[in-house]
Structure formats: C-alpha cells, structure tokens
Short mmCIF file of C-alpha atoms in Angstrom, two decimals:
data_model
loop_
_atom_site.label_atom_id
_atom_site.label_comp_id
_atom_site.label_asym_id
_atom_site.label_seq_id
_atom_site.Cartn_x
_atom_site.Cartn_y
_atom_site.Cartn_z
CA MET H 18 104.61 33.32 -153.49
CA GLN H 19 101.76 32.54 -151.14
CA PHE H 20 100.64 35.10 -148.55
CA ASN H 21 98.41 34.34 -145.57
CA ILE H 22 96.64 37.67 -145.06
CA GLN H 23 94.00 37.73 -142.36
CA SER H 24 90.89 39.79 -142.81
CA THR H 25 90.48 42.43 -140.12
CA THR H 26 86.72 41.78 -140.03
CA ASP H 27 85.87 40.83 -136.46
CA ALA H 28 82.40 42.10 -135.59
CA GLU H 29 82.71 41.55 -131.83
CA PHE H 30 86.03 43.36 -131.52
CA ARG H 31 84.92 46.13 -133.88
CA ALA H 32 81.97 46.81 -131.59
CA GLN H 33 84.42 47.33 -128.73
CA VAL H 34 86.53 49.70 -130.84
CA LEU H 35 83.55 51.80 -131.89
CA ASP H 36 82.24 51.88 -128.33
CA LYS H 37 85.53 53.35 -127.14
CA ILE H 38 85.62 55.93 -129.94
CA ASP H 39 81.97 56.90 -129.50
CA ASN H 40 82.44 57.48 -125.76
CA LEU H 41 85.37 59.86 -126.01
CA THR H 42 84.59 63.40 -124.85
CA LYS H 43 83.18 64.70 -128.14
CA PRO H 44 79.96 64.46 -130.12
CA LYS H 45 79.74 61.14 -131.93
CA GLY H 46 81.44 61.36 -135.31
CA SER H 47 82.69 64.91 -134.74
CA LEU H 48 86.31 64.02 -135.48
CA GLY H 49 85.33 62.60 -138.85
CA ARG H 50 88.04 60.70 -140.69
CA LEU H 51 90.21 60.54 -137.58
CA GLU H 52 87.57 58.28 -136.06
CA SER H 53 87.40 55.89 -139.03
CA LEU H 54 91.19 55.84 -139.26
CA ALA H 55 91.51 55.03 -135.57
CA ALA H 56 89.01 52.20 -135.97
CA GLN H 57 90.90 50.80 -138.97
CA ILE H 58 94.23 50.92 -137.14
CA CYS H 59 92.75 49.27 -134.04
CA MET H 60 91.41 46.47 -136.22
CA ILE H 61 94.76 46.01 -137.94
CA GLN H 62 96.70 45.86 -134.67
CA HIS H 63 93.80 44.19 -132.83
CA THR H 64 94.11 46.46 -129.83
CA LEU H 65 92.14 49.30 -128.27
CA SER H 66 95.40 51.16 -127.68
CA PRO H 67 97.28 51.18 -131.00
CA GLU H 68 100.73 52.64 -131.44
CA PHE H 69 103.27 53.18 -134.19
CA SER H 70 106.95 52.32 -134.04
CA ASN H 71 109.88 52.87 -136.36
CA PRO H 72 107.99 54.10 -139.46
CA CYS H 73 109.80 53.32 -142.71
CA ASN H 74 109.55 54.31 -146.36
CA ILE H 75 110.99 51.69 -148.72
CA LEU H 76 111.79 53.17 -152.12
CA PHE H 77 112.24 50.67 -154.96
CA ALA H 78 114.15 51.85 -158.04
CA ALA H 79 114.36 50.24 -161.49
CA ASP H 80 114.48 51.03 -165.19
CA HIS H 81 111.91 50.28 -167.90
CA GLY H 82 112.73 49.04 -171.39
CA VAL H 83 109.73 50.86 -172.89
CA LEU H 84 111.53 54.14 -172.21
CA ALA H 85 113.24 53.54 -175.58
CA GLN H 86 109.89 54.38 -177.21
CA GLY H 87 109.93 58.00 -175.98
CA VAL H 88 107.13 57.66 -173.43
CA SER H 89 108.82 59.93 -170.86
CA VAL H 90 110.69 63.22 -170.86
CA SER H 91 113.12 61.88 -168.25
CA PRO H 92 116.35 60.25 -169.48
CA LYS H 93 117.18 56.81 -168.08
CA GLU H 94 120.23 57.95 -166.12
CA VAL H 95 117.98 59.92 -163.77
CA THR H 96 117.01 56.63 -162.07
CA TRP H 97 120.51 55.82 -160.81
CA GLN H 98 121.41 59.45 -160.17
CA GLN H 99 118.35 60.06 -158.02
CA SER H 100 118.84 56.78 -156.15
CA TYR H 101 122.12 58.11 -154.77
CA HIS H 102 120.57 61.52 -154.19
CA PHE H 103 117.82 60.10 -151.95
CA LEU H 104 120.36 58.89 -149.43
CA GLU H 105 122.47 62.03 -149.71
CA GLY H 106 119.50 63.84 -148.18
CA GLY H 107 118.56 66.47 -150.75
CA ALA H 108 115.57 64.89 -152.49
CA GLY H 109 111.87 65.45 -151.85
CA ILE H 110 111.35 62.21 -149.97
CA SER H 111 114.54 62.86 -148.01
CA PHE H 112 113.30 65.98 -146.21
CA LEU H 113 109.86 64.44 -145.64
CA CYS H 114 111.34 61.36 -144.02
CA ARG H 115 113.50 63.57 -141.79
CA GLN H 116 110.54 65.75 -140.87
CA HIS H 117 108.27 62.85 -139.92
CA GLY H 118 110.83 60.48 -138.44
CA PHE H 119 110.79 57.84 -141.19
CA HIS H 120 113.70 55.55 -141.94
CA LEU H 121 114.39 55.66 -145.69
CA MET H 122 115.48 52.44 -147.39
CA VAL H 123 116.48 52.75 -151.06
CA VAL H 124 116.45 49.46 -152.97
CA ASP H 125 117.97 48.68 -156.36
CA ALA H 126 115.25 46.49 -157.86
CA GLY H 127 116.55 46.67 -161.42
CA ILE H 128 118.55 49.83 -162.17
CA ASP H 129 120.35 49.73 -165.50
CA HIS H 130 123.65 50.83 -164.01
CA ASP H 131 126.54 49.37 -162.00
CA MET H 132 125.65 50.73 -158.56
CA ASP H 133 127.98 51.42 -155.65
CA TYR H 134 126.23 49.65 -152.77
CA SER H 135 128.63 51.09 -150.21
CA SER H 136 126.43 54.21 -150.53
CA GLY H 137 123.73 52.43 -148.51
CA ILE H 138 121.53 51.36 -151.43
CA VAL H 139 120.22 47.83 -150.86
CA ASN H 140 121.09 45.43 -153.67
CA MET H 141 118.02 43.45 -154.72
CA LYS H 142 118.64 43.85 -158.46
CA VAL H 143 116.77 41.30 -160.59
CA ARG H 144 118.12 42.51 -163.94
CA LYS H 145 119.43 45.73 -165.45
CA GLY H 146 116.01 47.06 -166.40
CA THR H 147 112.98 45.37 -167.91
CA ARG H 148 112.58 44.52 -171.57
CA ASP H 149 110.57 46.80 -173.88
CA PHE H 150 106.96 45.66 -173.42
CA SER H 151 105.97 47.22 -176.74
CA VAL H 152 108.00 44.40 -178.31
CA GLU H 153 108.03 41.54 -175.78
CA ALA H 154 107.18 40.77 -172.16
CA ALA H 155 108.87 43.11 -169.70
CA MET H 156 109.98 40.20 -167.51
CA THR H 157 109.74 36.45 -167.23
CA GLN H 158 107.49 34.74 -164.69
CA GLN H 159 110.63 33.62 -162.86
CA GLU H 160 111.80 37.23 -162.61
CA LEU H 161 108.34 38.25 -161.40
CA GLU H 162 108.46 35.69 -158.60
CA LEU H 163 112.00 36.70 -157.64
CA ALA H 164 111.03 40.38 -157.50
CA MET H 165 108.03 39.65 -155.29
CA GLU H 166 110.16 37.54 -152.99
CA ARG H 167 112.80 40.25 -152.68
CA GLY H 168 110.17 42.90 -151.97
CA ALA H 169 108.87 40.73 -149.14
CA GLN H 170 112.40 40.31 -147.81
CA CYS H 171 112.81 44.09 -147.56
CA VAL H 172 109.69 44.25 -145.39
CA ASP H 173 110.94 41.38 -143.24
CA LYS H 174 114.09 43.39 -142.55
CA VAL H 175 112.36 46.54 -141.32
CA TYR H 176 109.74 44.53 -139.43
CA ALA H 177 112.55 42.79 -137.54
CA ASP H 178 113.78 46.27 -136.57
CA GLY H 179 110.41 47.09 -135.00
CA CYS H 180 108.59 48.83 -137.87
CA ASN H 181 104.79 48.46 -137.81
CA ILE H 182 103.76 51.24 -140.21
CA ILE H 183 105.26 51.37 -143.67
CA SER H 184 105.04 53.31 -146.89
CA PHE H 185 106.45 52.51 -150.31
CA GLY H 186 107.88 54.73 -153.00
CA GLU H 187 109.38 54.25 -156.43
CA MET H 188 111.89 55.66 -158.85
CA GLY H 189 111.82 54.49 -162.46
CA CYS H 190 111.56 56.61 -165.58
CA GLY H 191 108.66 55.22 -167.61
CA ASN H 192 106.77 53.61 -164.75
CA THR H 193 103.61 55.67 -165.28
CA SER H 194 103.30 53.82 -168.60
CA ALA H 195 103.45 50.44 -166.90
CA SER H 196 101.02 51.62 -164.22
CA SER H 197 98.54 52.90 -166.81
CA ILE H 198 98.36 49.49 -168.47
CA TRP H 199 98.03 47.69 -165.12
CA MET H 200 95.22 50.08 -164.22
CA SER H 201 93.41 49.58 -167.51
CA LEU H 202 93.65 45.79 -167.61
CA LEU H 203 93.15 45.10 -163.89
CA ALA H 204 90.39 47.64 -163.24
CA GLY H 205 88.67 47.51 -166.62
CA ILE H 206 89.11 51.23 -167.28
CA PRO H 207 89.59 52.45 -170.89
CA LEU H 208 93.28 53.01 -171.56
CA ASP H 209 92.86 56.63 -172.66
CA LYS H 210 91.45 57.44 -169.18
CA CYS H 211 94.54 55.95 -167.52
CA ILE H 212 97.28 57.93 -169.27
CA GLY H 213 98.73 61.22 -168.13
CA ALA H 214 101.73 63.46 -168.55
CA GLY H 215 104.03 61.51 -166.24
CA ALA H 216 107.11 63.61 -165.53
CA GLY H 217 105.89 66.39 -167.84
CA LEU H 218 104.92 65.30 -171.35
CA ASP H 219 103.17 67.88 -173.50
CA LYS H 220 99.94 67.07 -175.40
CA GLY H 221 101.81 65.59 -178.33
CA GLY H 222 103.90 63.50 -175.97
CA VAL H 223 100.82 62.19 -174.19
CA ASN H 224 99.27 61.23 -177.54
CA HIS H 225 102.44 59.39 -178.53
CA LYS H 226 102.49 57.62 -175.17
CA TYR H 227 98.92 56.49 -175.73
CA ASP H 228 99.79 55.12 -179.18
CA VAL H 229 102.71 53.13 -177.77
CA LEU H 230 100.68 51.70 -174.90
CA LYS H 231 97.68 50.92 -177.11
CA HIS H 232 99.95 48.99 -179.48
CA SER H 233 101.53 47.20 -176.53
CA VAL H 234 98.13 45.98 -175.35
CA GLU H 235 96.97 45.02 -178.84
CA ILE H 236 99.93 42.71 -179.47
CA TYR H 237 98.97 40.66 -176.39
CA PRO H 238 95.25 40.02 -176.95
CA GLY H 239 92.90 37.93 -174.85
CA HIS H 240 92.32 37.44 -171.13
CA HIS H 241 95.28 36.87 -168.86
CA THR H 242 95.91 36.15 -165.19
CA VAL H 243 97.03 38.90 -162.86
CA PRO H 244 100.63 37.56 -162.69
CA GLU H 245 100.74 37.38 -166.50
CA ILE H 246 99.68 41.03 -166.79
CA MET H 247 102.16 42.06 -164.12
CA ALA H 248 105.03 40.28 -165.88
CA ARG H 249 104.08 41.46 -169.37
CA TYR H 250 103.95 45.17 -168.54
CA GLY H 251 105.35 45.79 -165.05
CA GLY H 252 108.58 47.13 -163.68
CA TYR H 253 110.80 45.36 -161.18
CA GLU H 254 110.26 48.18 -158.68
CA MET H 255 106.49 47.80 -159.06
CA VAL H 256 106.50 44.03 -158.63
CA MET H 257 108.76 44.33 -155.59
CA ALA H 258 106.28 46.81 -154.14
CA VAL H 259 103.46 44.30 -154.67
CA GLY H 260 105.40 41.61 -152.83
CA ALA H 261 106.25 44.10 -150.11
CA MET H 262 102.64 45.22 -149.67
CA LEU H 263 101.40 41.65 -149.39
CA ARG H 264 104.08 40.76 -146.84
CA ALA H 265 103.33 43.90 -144.82
CA ALA H 266 99.66 42.95 -144.66
CA GLU H 267 100.58 39.40 -143.72
CA LEU H 268 102.57 40.86 -140.79
CA ARG H 269 99.60 43.08 -139.83
CA MET H 270 101.45 46.30 -140.58
CA VAL H 271 99.68 49.56 -141.48
CA ILE H 272 100.39 50.38 -145.14
CA LEU H 273 100.44 54.01 -146.26
CA VAL H 274 99.81 54.07 -150.01
CA ASP H 275 101.44 56.78 -152.10
CA GLY H 276 100.46 58.10 -155.53
CA PHE H 277 99.57 56.77 -158.96
CA ILE H 278 102.24 54.08 -159.31
CA MET H 279 101.90 52.74 -155.77
CA SER H 280 98.11 52.81 -156.09
CA ALA H 281 98.47 50.66 -159.21
CA CYS H 282 100.64 48.31 -157.17
CA MET H 283 98.00 48.15 -154.44
CA LEU H 284 95.41 47.40 -157.14
CA ALA H 285 97.52 44.46 -158.35
CA SER H 286 98.05 43.34 -154.75
CA SER H 287 94.29 43.41 -154.14
CA LYS H 288 93.65 41.30 -157.23
CA LEU H 289 96.00 38.67 -155.79
CA CYS H 290 94.82 38.93 -152.16
CA PRO H 291 91.70 41.10 -151.68
CA ASP H 292 92.12 41.36 -147.88
CA VAL H 293 95.26 43.48 -148.36
CA LEU H 294 92.98 46.51 -148.70
CA ASP H 295 92.03 46.17 -145.02
CA TYR H 296 95.59 47.29 -144.21
CA ALA H 297 95.82 50.15 -146.70
CA ILE H 298 95.50 53.85 -145.90
CA PHE H 299 95.65 55.95 -149.07
CA GLY H 300 97.75 59.03 -148.46
CA HIS H 301 96.65 61.27 -151.30
CA GLN H 302 95.04 61.74 -154.66
CA GLY H 303 97.77 62.85 -156.99
CA ASP H 304 97.86 65.12 -160.00
CA GLU H 305 98.52 62.31 -162.50
CA SER H 306 95.59 61.83 -164.86
CA GLY H 307 93.67 58.70 -163.94
CA HIS H 308 94.64 58.53 -160.27
CA LYS H 309 91.14 59.52 -159.17
CA LEU H 310 89.60 56.72 -161.23
CA LEU H 311 92.19 54.28 -159.95
CA LEU H 312 91.35 55.13 -156.34
CA GLU H 313 87.64 54.87 -157.03
CA SER H 314 88.13 51.38 -158.46
CA MET H 315 89.30 50.29 -154.99
CA ASN H 316 86.71 52.39 -153.11
CA ALA H 317 89.66 54.26 -151.63
CA LYS H 318 89.29 57.60 -149.87
CA PRO H 319 92.58 59.51 -149.95
CA LEU H 320 93.49 61.75 -147.03
CA LEU H 321 95.11 64.59 -149.01
CA HIS H 322 94.72 66.27 -152.38
CA LEU H 323 97.73 68.54 -152.80
CA ASP H 324 98.33 68.19 -156.56
CA LEU H 325 101.37 66.04 -155.85
CA ARG H 326 102.92 63.95 -158.64
CA LEU H 327 106.44 63.32 -157.39
CA GLY H 328 106.15 59.72 -156.27
CA GLU H 329 108.99 58.42 -154.06
CA GLY H 330 106.48 57.85 -151.24
CA SER H 331 106.12 61.60 -150.73
CA GLY H 332 102.31 61.75 -150.48
CA ALA H 333 102.17 58.79 -148.11
CA VAL H 334 104.73 60.28 -145.73
CA CYS H 335 103.00 63.69 -145.94
CA ALA H 336 99.80 62.04 -144.71
CA TYR H 337 101.45 60.36 -141.73
CA PRO H 338 100.74 63.14 -139.18
CA ILE H 339 97.01 62.76 -139.83
CA VAL H 340 97.23 59.03 -139.22
CA GLN H 341 99.24 59.67 -136.05
CA SER H 342 96.54 62.09 -134.91
CA ALA H 343 93.97 59.31 -135.18
CA VAL H 344 96.08 57.15 -132.88
CA ASN H 345 96.62 60.03 -130.44
CA MET H 346 92.89 60.66 -130.40
CA ILE H 347 91.94 57.18 -129.25
CA ASN H 348 94.83 56.95 -126.79
CA GLU H 349 94.85 60.43 -125.24
CA MET H 350 91.24 61.64 -125.16
CA ASP H 351 89.28 60.86 -122.02
CA SER H 352 86.01 58.98 -121.94
CA PHE H 353 82.95 60.77 -120.58
CA ARG H 354 83.04 58.50 -117.52
CA LYS H 355 86.71 59.14 -116.75
CA ALA H 356 86.41 62.90 -117.20
CA SER H 357 83.15 63.11 -115.25
CA VAL H 358 81.57 64.96 -118.16
CA THR H 359 77.92 64.50 -118.97
CA LYS H 360 77.45 62.82 -122.32
CA TYR H 361 76.06 65.73 -124.33
CA PHE H 362 74.85 64.26 -127.59
#
C-alpha cells in the first residue's frame, strides 16, 4: 500500500502557534509538556483552536505460530477468550475506555478460533494465526499487504464516524517475541536488549525465549527490506496496526501510541513513512524490558511511566486526559491582551 503522509513542518504556521502559546497568561514555558503537546496537535490539525472528537481505541487480536516454542506463559486460547471479554466490559481496556469516553473496536486480525461475530467483534481475519517463524516466515507478502489494507480500512470506518484522535491496542499471546525481533532488526539494537518477560516468564523462560528468537534470526541471514522483516516475524495484529497508523497519519489524525508492541509497530511504520512520527504521541514507557531503548530509537518522550505492561491500548488511553489538557490550555486560557494582564516575564 502507498500512503501520502504530509509532514507537519510548516515554519510560518508554527510561528503563529508558538506565538499564541507564549502569550497565554503564564510565564513562557511554565506549562511544560502541555505546551509542546498543544503545538504538536495544532500542527497536526493545522488550526490554532484544535479539538478532539469521538476518540477510539482499535484493538487488533491475532495468534502467533511461534507460541508452539514455549515463548510465553499464556496459552493460545486466551486470545479468543479475551477478545470476547473486551466487549463484555470487564477487561482493563474496557474500564479505561468507559472512563475516558473512547469507543472500543475489537478486530479479529488472525485469531486461531471460529469466532462469533454477532458479539460485535469485527471480522478482518487474514488467517487462523501466523506460521511459526522459528521454522518459516510468519506470513506471506500477500498476507502482509492484506493485513495492512484491512488495518487501514478499520481507521477509515472510525474516521467516517468523526474520530480524529485514535489509539491502538493488541491481543496476541507471543507478540512480545515478534516485537523484540522487529525492534532488534529495525532499530539495530542487540537482540538480548530487546527481550523481556512478556506476560510473566521467569529467568529460565526469558533465556529460552532468547534462544528461540536468536535461532529464528540466524536462519534468515543477511539484510532485508522492512516489509520482508515484517512478514518474516510479525503478527497479523501488528501488521494491521502498522497499516492503521499510516492511514491515521494520512488522514491527519492524532495517534496515541501504547506500549512495547505498539511502539514496535510505530517503529516499523516510521521505517516505511518517516513523517508518521509527526502524528504520534507516546502514551507511556512500559515495564517490558527494552521499551525504553525502543522509545529512544525514535526520540520519543512518553507522557507516563506507571510500570504498565498490559497492552490492549491501556497506556495510550490512560494518557488521554493529559493530551486533552493541552488542548484545553490553548483554547481556554486568555491571552495577556484579552485579560488586560501585564506580561510579567
């Protein structure tokens, strides 16, 4: 797929944005990150009076063939069980979406189960789970392209309903393994620095996970394109998220980036279209080993550090009130001139 993402770099308009922010009734820079967030959002929406409408969290779910190698403590059936649970309202992302007014869309990207779509789960299934990448490529290039296209279609749907700020989550036992390899190969970070406990592996489990992933990389030597790396090691939910992120940026939507897996997806997105990072606000630095290095590779500054490692979009949605505060700041604070206050800095 081809995406036409416009850079938000516009020096003349940025000067207008900063002038408005600097002349609000406060010392210059005194509201810190709220000021830089407000500027970023103004540049994305190309307005001095930004606003959010119909926020949405799209959660992509799929299974990973490499789970057969014992790289996760979670059994495969958790993927389909949790996918129903999200919409029943009792999961972590469920209460956060209710609290912050987010619509929750749950998408079957490749769950290895016959799903009941009358539950409200959106059927975008590419295949019943990826292949085991320790043996062969996780997906074909055709499947990669289809997954990206379907991720973009999900964004088109919520955009048509008026959404202009979006977050993405995932459910897929084994997807920290895929994300670790993406991180290592796309950011040039040693593999052992990219691997963590996932859903709760002990030290022996982490060592075994490293051995499996190291072998998986060694059997595919040489330099490869970004799409080749994505197809060799990715999950359908991850590739759909990449397509979704790129479409969201193309539509000039604000993208709230969640934890380790979604940060790996943003990394892949940025390797395909670097300007996508202009639209990204990183919600948090998670507790998964390697997430800090992954964020640093994109020069990303996360808003929160709450030791989260749930995924699902939870950290992104948690950060939303801070982002909303930045918008309220630029829209609701008076200028010195309007308030008849002497500029005191």
